[in-house]
Short mmCIF file of C-alpha atoms and ligand atoms in Angstrom, two decimals:
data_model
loop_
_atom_site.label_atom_id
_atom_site.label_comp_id
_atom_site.label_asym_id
_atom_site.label_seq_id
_atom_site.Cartn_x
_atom_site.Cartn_y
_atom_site.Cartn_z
CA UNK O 570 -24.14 52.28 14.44
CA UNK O 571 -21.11 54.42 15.63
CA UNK O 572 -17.74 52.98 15.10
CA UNK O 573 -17.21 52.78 18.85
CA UNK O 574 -20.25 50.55 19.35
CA UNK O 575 -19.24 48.31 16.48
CA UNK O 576 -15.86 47.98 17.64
CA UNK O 577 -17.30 47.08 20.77
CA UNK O 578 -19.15 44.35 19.08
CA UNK O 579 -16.44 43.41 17.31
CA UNK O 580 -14.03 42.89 20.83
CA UNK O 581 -17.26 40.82 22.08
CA UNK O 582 -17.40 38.71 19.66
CA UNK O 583 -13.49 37.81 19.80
CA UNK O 584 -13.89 36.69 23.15
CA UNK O 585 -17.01 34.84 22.47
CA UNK O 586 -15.72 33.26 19.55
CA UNK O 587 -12.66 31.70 21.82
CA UNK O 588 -14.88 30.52 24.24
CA UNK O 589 -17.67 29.14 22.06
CA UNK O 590 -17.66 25.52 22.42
CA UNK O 591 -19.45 22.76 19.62
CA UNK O 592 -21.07 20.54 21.86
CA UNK O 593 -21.08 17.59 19.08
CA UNK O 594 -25.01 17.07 19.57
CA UNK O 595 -27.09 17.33 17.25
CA UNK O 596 -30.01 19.80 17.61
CA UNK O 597 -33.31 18.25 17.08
CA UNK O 598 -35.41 19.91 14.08
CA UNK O 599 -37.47 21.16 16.45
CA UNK O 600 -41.17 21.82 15.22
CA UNK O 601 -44.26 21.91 17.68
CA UNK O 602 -47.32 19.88 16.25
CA UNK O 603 -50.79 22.58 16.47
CA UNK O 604 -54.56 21.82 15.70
CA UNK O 605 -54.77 19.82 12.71
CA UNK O 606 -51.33 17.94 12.63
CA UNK O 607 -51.06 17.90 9.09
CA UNK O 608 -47.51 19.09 7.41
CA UNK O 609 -48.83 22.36 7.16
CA UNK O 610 -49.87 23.20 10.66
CA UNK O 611 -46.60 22.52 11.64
CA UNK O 612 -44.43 25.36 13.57
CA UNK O 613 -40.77 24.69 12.95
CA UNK O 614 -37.88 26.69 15.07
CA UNK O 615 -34.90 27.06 13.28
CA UNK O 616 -31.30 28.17 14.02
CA UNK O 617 -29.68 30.41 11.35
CA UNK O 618 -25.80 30.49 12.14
CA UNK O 619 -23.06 32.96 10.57
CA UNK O 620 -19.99 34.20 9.62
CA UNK O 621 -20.61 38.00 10.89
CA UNK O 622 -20.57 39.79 14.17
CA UNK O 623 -24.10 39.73 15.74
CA UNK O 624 -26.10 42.59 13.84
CA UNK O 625 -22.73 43.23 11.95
CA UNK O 626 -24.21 45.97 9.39
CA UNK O 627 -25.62 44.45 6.31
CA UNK O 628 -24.39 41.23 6.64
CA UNK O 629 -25.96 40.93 10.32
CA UNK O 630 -28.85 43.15 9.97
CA UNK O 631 -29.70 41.53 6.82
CA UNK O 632 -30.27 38.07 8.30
CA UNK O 633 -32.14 39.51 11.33
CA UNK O 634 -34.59 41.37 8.18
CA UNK O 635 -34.39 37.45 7.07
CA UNK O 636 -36.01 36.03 9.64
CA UNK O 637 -38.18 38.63 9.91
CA UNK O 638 -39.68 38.48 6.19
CA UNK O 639 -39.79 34.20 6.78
CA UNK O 640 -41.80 35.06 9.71
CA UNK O 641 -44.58 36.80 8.06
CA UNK O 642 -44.88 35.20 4.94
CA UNK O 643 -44.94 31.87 6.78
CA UNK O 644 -47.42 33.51 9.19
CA UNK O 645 -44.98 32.38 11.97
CA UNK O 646 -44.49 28.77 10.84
CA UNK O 647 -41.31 29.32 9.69
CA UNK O 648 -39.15 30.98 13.20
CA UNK O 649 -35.29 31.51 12.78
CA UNK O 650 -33.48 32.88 15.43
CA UNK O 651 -30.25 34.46 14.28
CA UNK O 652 -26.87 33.84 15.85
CA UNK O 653 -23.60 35.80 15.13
CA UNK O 654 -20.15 34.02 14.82
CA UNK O 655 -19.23 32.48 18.57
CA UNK O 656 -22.59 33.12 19.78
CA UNK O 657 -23.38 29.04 18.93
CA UNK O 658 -20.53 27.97 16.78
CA UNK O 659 -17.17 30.24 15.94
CA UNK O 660 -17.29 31.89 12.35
CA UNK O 661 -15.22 29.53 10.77
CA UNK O 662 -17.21 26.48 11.78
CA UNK O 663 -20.56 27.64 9.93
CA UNK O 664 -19.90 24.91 7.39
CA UNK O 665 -20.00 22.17 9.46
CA UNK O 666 -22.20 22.99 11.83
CA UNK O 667 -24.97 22.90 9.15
CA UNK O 668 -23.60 19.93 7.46
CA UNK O 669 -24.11 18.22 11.03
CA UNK O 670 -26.97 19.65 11.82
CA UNK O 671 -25.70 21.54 14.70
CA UNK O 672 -27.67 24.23 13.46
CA UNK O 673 -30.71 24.50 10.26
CA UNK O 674 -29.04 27.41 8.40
CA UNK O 675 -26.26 28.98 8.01
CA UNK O 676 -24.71 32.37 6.21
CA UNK O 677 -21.44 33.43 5.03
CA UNK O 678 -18.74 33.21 2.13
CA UNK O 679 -18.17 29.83 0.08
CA UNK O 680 -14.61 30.30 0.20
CA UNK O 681 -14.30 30.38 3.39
CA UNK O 682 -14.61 26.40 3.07
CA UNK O 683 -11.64 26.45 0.37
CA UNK O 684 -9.85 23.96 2.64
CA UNK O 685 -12.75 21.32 2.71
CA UNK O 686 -14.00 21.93 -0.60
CA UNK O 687 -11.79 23.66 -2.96
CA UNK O 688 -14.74 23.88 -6.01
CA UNK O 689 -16.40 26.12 -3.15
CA UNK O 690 -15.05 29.37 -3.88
CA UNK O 691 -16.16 29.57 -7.56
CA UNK O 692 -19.56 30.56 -5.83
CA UNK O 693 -17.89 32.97 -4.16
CA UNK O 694 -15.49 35.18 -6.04
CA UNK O 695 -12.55 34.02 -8.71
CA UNK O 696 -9.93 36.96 -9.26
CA UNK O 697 -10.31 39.23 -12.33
CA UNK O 698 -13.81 37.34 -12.79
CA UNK O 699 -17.54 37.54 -12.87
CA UNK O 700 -18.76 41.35 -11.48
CA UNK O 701 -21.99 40.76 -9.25
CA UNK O 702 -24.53 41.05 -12.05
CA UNK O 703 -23.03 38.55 -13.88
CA UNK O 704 -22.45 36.09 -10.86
CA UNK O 705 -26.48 36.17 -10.22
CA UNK O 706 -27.03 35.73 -14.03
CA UNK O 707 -24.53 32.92 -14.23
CA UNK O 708 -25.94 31.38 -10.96
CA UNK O 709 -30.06 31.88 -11.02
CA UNK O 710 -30.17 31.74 -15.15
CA UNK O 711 -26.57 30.18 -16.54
CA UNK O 712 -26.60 26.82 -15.07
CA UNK O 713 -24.77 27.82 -11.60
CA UNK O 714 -26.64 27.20 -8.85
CA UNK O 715 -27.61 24.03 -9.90
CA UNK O 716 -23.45 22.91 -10.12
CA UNK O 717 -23.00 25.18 -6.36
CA UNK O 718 -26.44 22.51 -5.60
CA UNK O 719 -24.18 19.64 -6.47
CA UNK O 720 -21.07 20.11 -4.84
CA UNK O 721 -22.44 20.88 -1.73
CA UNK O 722 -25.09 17.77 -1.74
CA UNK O 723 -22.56 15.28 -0.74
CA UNK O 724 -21.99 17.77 2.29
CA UNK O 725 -25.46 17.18 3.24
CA UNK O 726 -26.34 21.27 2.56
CA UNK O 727 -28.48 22.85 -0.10
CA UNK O 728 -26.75 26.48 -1.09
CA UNK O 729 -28.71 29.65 -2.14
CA UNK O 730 -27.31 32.85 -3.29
CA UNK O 731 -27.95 35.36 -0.75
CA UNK O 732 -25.95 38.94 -0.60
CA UNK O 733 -23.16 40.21 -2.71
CA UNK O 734 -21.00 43.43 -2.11
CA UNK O 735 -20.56 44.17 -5.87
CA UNK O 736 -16.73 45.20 -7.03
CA UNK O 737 -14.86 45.22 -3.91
CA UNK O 738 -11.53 47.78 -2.86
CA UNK O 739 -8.05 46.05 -3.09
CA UNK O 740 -7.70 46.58 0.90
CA UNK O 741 -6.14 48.37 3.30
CA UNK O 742 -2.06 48.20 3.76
CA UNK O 743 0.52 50.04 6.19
CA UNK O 744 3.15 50.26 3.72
CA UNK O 745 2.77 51.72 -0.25
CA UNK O 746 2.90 48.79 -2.85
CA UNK O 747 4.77 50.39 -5.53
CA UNK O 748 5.88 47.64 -6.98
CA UNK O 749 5.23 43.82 -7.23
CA UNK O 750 8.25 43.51 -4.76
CA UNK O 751 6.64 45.00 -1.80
CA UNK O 752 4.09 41.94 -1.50
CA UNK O 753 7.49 40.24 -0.49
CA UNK O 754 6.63 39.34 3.05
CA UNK O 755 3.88 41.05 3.49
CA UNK O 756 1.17 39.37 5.82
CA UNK O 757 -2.50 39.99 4.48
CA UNK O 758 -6.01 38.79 4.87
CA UNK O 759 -7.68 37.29 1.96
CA UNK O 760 -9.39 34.47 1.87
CA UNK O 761 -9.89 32.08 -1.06
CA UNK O 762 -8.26 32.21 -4.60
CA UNK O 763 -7.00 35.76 -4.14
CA UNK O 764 -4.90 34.48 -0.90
CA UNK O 765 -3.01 32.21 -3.11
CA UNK O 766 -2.39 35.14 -6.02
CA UNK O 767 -0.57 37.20 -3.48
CA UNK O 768 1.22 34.18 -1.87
CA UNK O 769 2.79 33.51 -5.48
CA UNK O 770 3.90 37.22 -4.96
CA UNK O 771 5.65 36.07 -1.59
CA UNK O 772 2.87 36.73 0.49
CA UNK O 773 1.45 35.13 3.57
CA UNK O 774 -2.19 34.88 2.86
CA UNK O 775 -3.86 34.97 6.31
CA UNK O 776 -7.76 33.72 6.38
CA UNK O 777 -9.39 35.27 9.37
CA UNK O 778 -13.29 36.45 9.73
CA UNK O 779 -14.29 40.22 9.71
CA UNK O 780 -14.87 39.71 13.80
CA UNK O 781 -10.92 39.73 14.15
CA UNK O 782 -9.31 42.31 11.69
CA UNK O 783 -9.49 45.09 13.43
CA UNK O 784 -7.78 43.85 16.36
CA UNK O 785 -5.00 41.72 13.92
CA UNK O 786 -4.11 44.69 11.85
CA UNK O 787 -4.25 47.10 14.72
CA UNK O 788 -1.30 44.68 16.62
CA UNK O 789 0.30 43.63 13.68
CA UNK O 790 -0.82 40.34 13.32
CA UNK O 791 -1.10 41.60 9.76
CA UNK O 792 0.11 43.89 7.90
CA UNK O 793 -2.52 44.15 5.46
CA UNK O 794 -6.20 43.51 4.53
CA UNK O 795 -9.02 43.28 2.15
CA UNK O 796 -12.59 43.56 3.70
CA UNK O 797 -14.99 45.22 1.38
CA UNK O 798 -15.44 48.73 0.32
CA UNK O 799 -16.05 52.11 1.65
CA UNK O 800 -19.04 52.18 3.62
CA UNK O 801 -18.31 48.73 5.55
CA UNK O 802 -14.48 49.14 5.77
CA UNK O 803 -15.59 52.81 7.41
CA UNK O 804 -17.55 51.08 9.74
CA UNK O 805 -14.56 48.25 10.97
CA UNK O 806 -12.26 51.32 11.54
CA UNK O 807 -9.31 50.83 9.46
CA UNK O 808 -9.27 54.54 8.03
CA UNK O 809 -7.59 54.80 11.56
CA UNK O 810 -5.28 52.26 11.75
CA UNK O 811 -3.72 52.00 8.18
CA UNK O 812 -2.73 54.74 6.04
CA UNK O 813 -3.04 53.15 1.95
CA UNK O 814 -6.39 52.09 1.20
CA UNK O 815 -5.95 50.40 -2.68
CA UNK O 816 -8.27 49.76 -5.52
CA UNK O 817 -9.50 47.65 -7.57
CA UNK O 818 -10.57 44.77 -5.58
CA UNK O 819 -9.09 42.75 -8.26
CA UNK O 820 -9.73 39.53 -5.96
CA UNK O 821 -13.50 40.04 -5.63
CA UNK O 822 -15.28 41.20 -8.29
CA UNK O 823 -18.79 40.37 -7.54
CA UNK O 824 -19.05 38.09 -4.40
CA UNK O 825 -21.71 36.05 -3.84
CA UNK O 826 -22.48 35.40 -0.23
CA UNK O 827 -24.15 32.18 0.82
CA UNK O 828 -26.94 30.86 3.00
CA UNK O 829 -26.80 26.78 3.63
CA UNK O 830 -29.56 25.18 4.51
CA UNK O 831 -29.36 21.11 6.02
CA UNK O 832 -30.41 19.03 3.55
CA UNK O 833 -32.95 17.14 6.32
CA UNK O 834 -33.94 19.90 7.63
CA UNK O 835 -34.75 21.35 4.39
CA UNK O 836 -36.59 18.19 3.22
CA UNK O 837 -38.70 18.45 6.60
CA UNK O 838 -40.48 21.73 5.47
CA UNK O 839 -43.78 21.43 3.47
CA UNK O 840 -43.09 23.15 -0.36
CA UNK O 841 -44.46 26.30 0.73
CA UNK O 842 -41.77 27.25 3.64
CA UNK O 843 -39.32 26.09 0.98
CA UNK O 844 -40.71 28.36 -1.82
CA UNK O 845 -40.36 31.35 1.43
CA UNK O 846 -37.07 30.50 2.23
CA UNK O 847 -36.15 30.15 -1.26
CA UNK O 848 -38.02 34.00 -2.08
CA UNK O 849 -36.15 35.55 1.09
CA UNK O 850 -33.13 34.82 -0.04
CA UNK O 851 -33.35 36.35 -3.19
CA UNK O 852 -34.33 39.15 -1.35
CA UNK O 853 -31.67 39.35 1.21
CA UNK O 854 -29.63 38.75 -1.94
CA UNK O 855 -30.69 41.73 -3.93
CA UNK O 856 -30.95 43.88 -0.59
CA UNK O 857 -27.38 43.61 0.28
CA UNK O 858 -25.80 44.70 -2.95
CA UNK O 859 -28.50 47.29 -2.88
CA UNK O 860 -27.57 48.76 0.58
CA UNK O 861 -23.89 48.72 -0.33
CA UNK O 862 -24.08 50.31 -4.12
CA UNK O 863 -26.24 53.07 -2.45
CA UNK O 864 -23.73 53.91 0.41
CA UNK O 865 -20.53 53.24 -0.74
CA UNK O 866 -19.97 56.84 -2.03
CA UNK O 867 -20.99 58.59 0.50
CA UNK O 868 -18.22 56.57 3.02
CA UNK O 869 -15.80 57.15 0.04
CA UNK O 870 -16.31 60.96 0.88
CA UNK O 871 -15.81 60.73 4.17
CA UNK O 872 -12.28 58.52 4.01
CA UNK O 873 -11.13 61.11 0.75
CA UNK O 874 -11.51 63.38 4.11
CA UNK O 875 -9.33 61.58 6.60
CA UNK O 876 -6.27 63.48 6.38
CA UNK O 877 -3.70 60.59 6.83
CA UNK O 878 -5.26 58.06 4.26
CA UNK O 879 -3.92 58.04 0.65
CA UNK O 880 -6.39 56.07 -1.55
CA UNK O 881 -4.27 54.99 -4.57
CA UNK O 882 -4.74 52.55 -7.67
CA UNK O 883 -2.36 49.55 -7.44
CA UNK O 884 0.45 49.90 -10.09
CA UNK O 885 -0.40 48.62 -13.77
CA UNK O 886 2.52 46.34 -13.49
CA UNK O 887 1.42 45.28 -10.47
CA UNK O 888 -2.36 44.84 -11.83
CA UNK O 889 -0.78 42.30 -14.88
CA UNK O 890 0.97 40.47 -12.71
CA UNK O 891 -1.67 40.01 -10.22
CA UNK O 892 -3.68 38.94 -13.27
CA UNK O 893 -1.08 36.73 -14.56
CA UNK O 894 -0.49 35.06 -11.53
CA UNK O 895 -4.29 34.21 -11.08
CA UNK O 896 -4.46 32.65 -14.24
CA UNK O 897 -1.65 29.96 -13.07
CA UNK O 898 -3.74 29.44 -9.60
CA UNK O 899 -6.57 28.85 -11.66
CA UNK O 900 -4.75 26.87 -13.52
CA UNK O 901 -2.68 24.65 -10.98
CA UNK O 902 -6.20 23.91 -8.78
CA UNK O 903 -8.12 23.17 -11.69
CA UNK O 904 -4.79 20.45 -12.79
CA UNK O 905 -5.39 19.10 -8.82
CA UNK O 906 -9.69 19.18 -8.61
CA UNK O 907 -11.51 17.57 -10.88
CA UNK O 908 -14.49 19.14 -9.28
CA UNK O 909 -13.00 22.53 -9.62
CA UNK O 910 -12.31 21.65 -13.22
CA UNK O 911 -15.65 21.37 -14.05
CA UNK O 912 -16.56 24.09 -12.05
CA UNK O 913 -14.53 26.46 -13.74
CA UNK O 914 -14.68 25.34 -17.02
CA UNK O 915 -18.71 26.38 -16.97
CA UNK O 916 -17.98 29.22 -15.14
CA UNK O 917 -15.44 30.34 -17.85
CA UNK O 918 -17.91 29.26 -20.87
CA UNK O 919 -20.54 31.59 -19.08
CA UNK O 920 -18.66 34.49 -19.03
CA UNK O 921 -17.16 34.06 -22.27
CA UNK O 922 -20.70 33.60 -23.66
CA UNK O 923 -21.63 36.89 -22.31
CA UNK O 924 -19.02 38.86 -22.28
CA UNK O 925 -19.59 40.24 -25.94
CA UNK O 926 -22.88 42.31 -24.94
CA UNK O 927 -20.90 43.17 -21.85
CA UNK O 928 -18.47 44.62 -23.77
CA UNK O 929 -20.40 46.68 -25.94
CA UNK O 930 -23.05 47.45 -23.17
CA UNK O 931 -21.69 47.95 -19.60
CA UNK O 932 -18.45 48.31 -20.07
CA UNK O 933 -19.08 50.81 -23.19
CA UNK O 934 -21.09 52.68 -20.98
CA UNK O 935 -19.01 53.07 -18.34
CA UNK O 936 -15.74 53.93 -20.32
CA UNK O 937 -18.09 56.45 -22.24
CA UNK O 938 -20.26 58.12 -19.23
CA UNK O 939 -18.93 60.17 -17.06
CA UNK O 940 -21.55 60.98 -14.07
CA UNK O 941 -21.19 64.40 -11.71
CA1 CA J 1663 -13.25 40.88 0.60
#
């Protein structure tokens, strides 16, 4: 996709998002009785809502692959149309929608719902934590999902990893952060715990979807933003419209994205649809961290080549007191949730259980290895 056409998208979807409207109805689970009318005859249709752009790369084109793979392993008992934020609900909506029933499915970032459900985001990303190997080990084999399972069951919605970008870039800014001080004021995007690091730094944390950063940073909206890494933040543009492009992504790690399913409408389907849904996403899960690891270089290249860009490592003193200041964030919502509490407190045991052979494996290696 050329920028131009995915900036077009982009613009689209602005509009559309403004004008979509919730119509407060719920949508029937909608399944057409064939031959035999037992469970497993059954057709259901099935709406799949998200956070991205329609066809937004990766994120987008990974849930149209979705609903393609359900489709023929279910040998077309399983259909999900796909619908891009604002095409049935806006981005920010995707929660509820499910939770309502508004639509079956739905796919985007945990901490986007930070505001509803603060013990969200610890499926999501936590600052300075879990990388995205360890966020699939901690979720599929340390205990994880089935904690994500229970906070979300009240809302009704049964969660399933599904994507991750792997270590993220600190984000794009128009002005050079040399010191701590220059977050003074400074208007960014970031959603979730990171949002509240940099407002401790005197920052206005701004949560917005992908669909509108462009277009925010471009007017000055906001001065800054994190989005991913190379090869998507290449796509979105903003190699032309901001000249500092930072790294680490200190405030995502490992991200795990999410697809929520409505708990009726996940009880409806006979065990085998579950068992496909349930396989598909770990696919789209280990497809998406695939298809960014393997391009991310290559869109490194080609922003190392835009003559006005300056790609620089944040400060260490800024780095330790990023750190520091996510500790006491941690610490202050963990004081206020008792849900985030326990949330955290497993996800900290995890990663202190496994961060020895970390130590000595991955993070040996890579200290050790240097490749090309
Ligand atoms: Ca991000």
């Amino acid at each position: 996709m050329s920028r131009r056409d995915f900036l077009r998208k982009a613009a689209w979807i602005s509009t559309a998002g403004a004008a979509a409207v919730l119509t407060g109805c719920k949508v029937r689970f909608q399944s057409t009785e064939q031959t035999s009318g037992s469970a497993s005859s059954q057709t259901f249709h099935w709406r799949l809502v998200s956070t991205w752009a329609p066809h937004f790369p990766v994120m987008g084109d990974g849930l149209d692959q979705f609903s393609k793979w359900v489709d023929a392993m279910s040998g077309g008992r399983l259909k999900i149309q796909v619908y891009g934020s604002g095409e049935l609900v806006p981005a920010l909506e995707v929660f509820d929608a499910v939770s309502q029933g508004t639509a079956e499915m739905g796919h985007g970032a945990s901490y986007y719902w930070s505001g509803k459900v603060p013990a969200a985001q610890f499926f999501c990303a936590v600052p300075f934590g879990l990388n995205a190997q360890q966020m699939n080990a901690w979720l599929y084999s340390g205990g994880g999902l089935q904690l994500w399972e229970e906070v979300y069951k009240p809302h009704n919605l049964v969660p399933f990893p599904a994507g991750n970008t792997g270590v993220q870039m600190g984000g794009w800014f128009n002005r050079e952060i040399k010191s701590v001080a220059d977050f003074q004021g400074l208007k960014m995007r970031m959603p979730g715990l990171g949002g509240r690091v940099i407002s401790k730094l005197g920052a206005t944390a701004v949560l917005s979807p992908g669909s509108e950063l462009y277009t925010n940073l471009e007017r000055g909206v906001i001065d800054a933003t994190e989005w991913i890494g190379p090869y998507h933040d290449y796509l979105m543009g903003f190699h032309k419209i901001a000249k500092f492009y930072y790294y680490p992504g200190w405030q995502e790690p490992g991200p795990n994205l999410e697809l929520i399913i409505n708990g009726d409408a996940f009880n409806q389907l006979p065990s085998d649809l579950q068992e496909i849904v349930r396989t598909a996403a770990f696919r789209l899960n280990l497809w998406m961290l695939s298809e960014f690891e393997a391009r991310n270089d290559e869109y490194l290249k080609k922003i190392q080549n835009e003559p006005d860009v300056k790609i620089l490592p944040f400060p260490d003193d800024v780095m330790a007191e990023l750190r520091k200041q996510s500790e006491i964030v941690l610490t202050e919502l963990t004081e206020k949730d008792p849900q985030s509490k326990k949330i955290y407190s497993a996800y900290s045991a995890f990663r202190k259980a496994i961060s020895e052979y970390s130590t000595l494996s991955e993070s040996a290696f890579y200290n050790k290895i240097s490749i090309g």
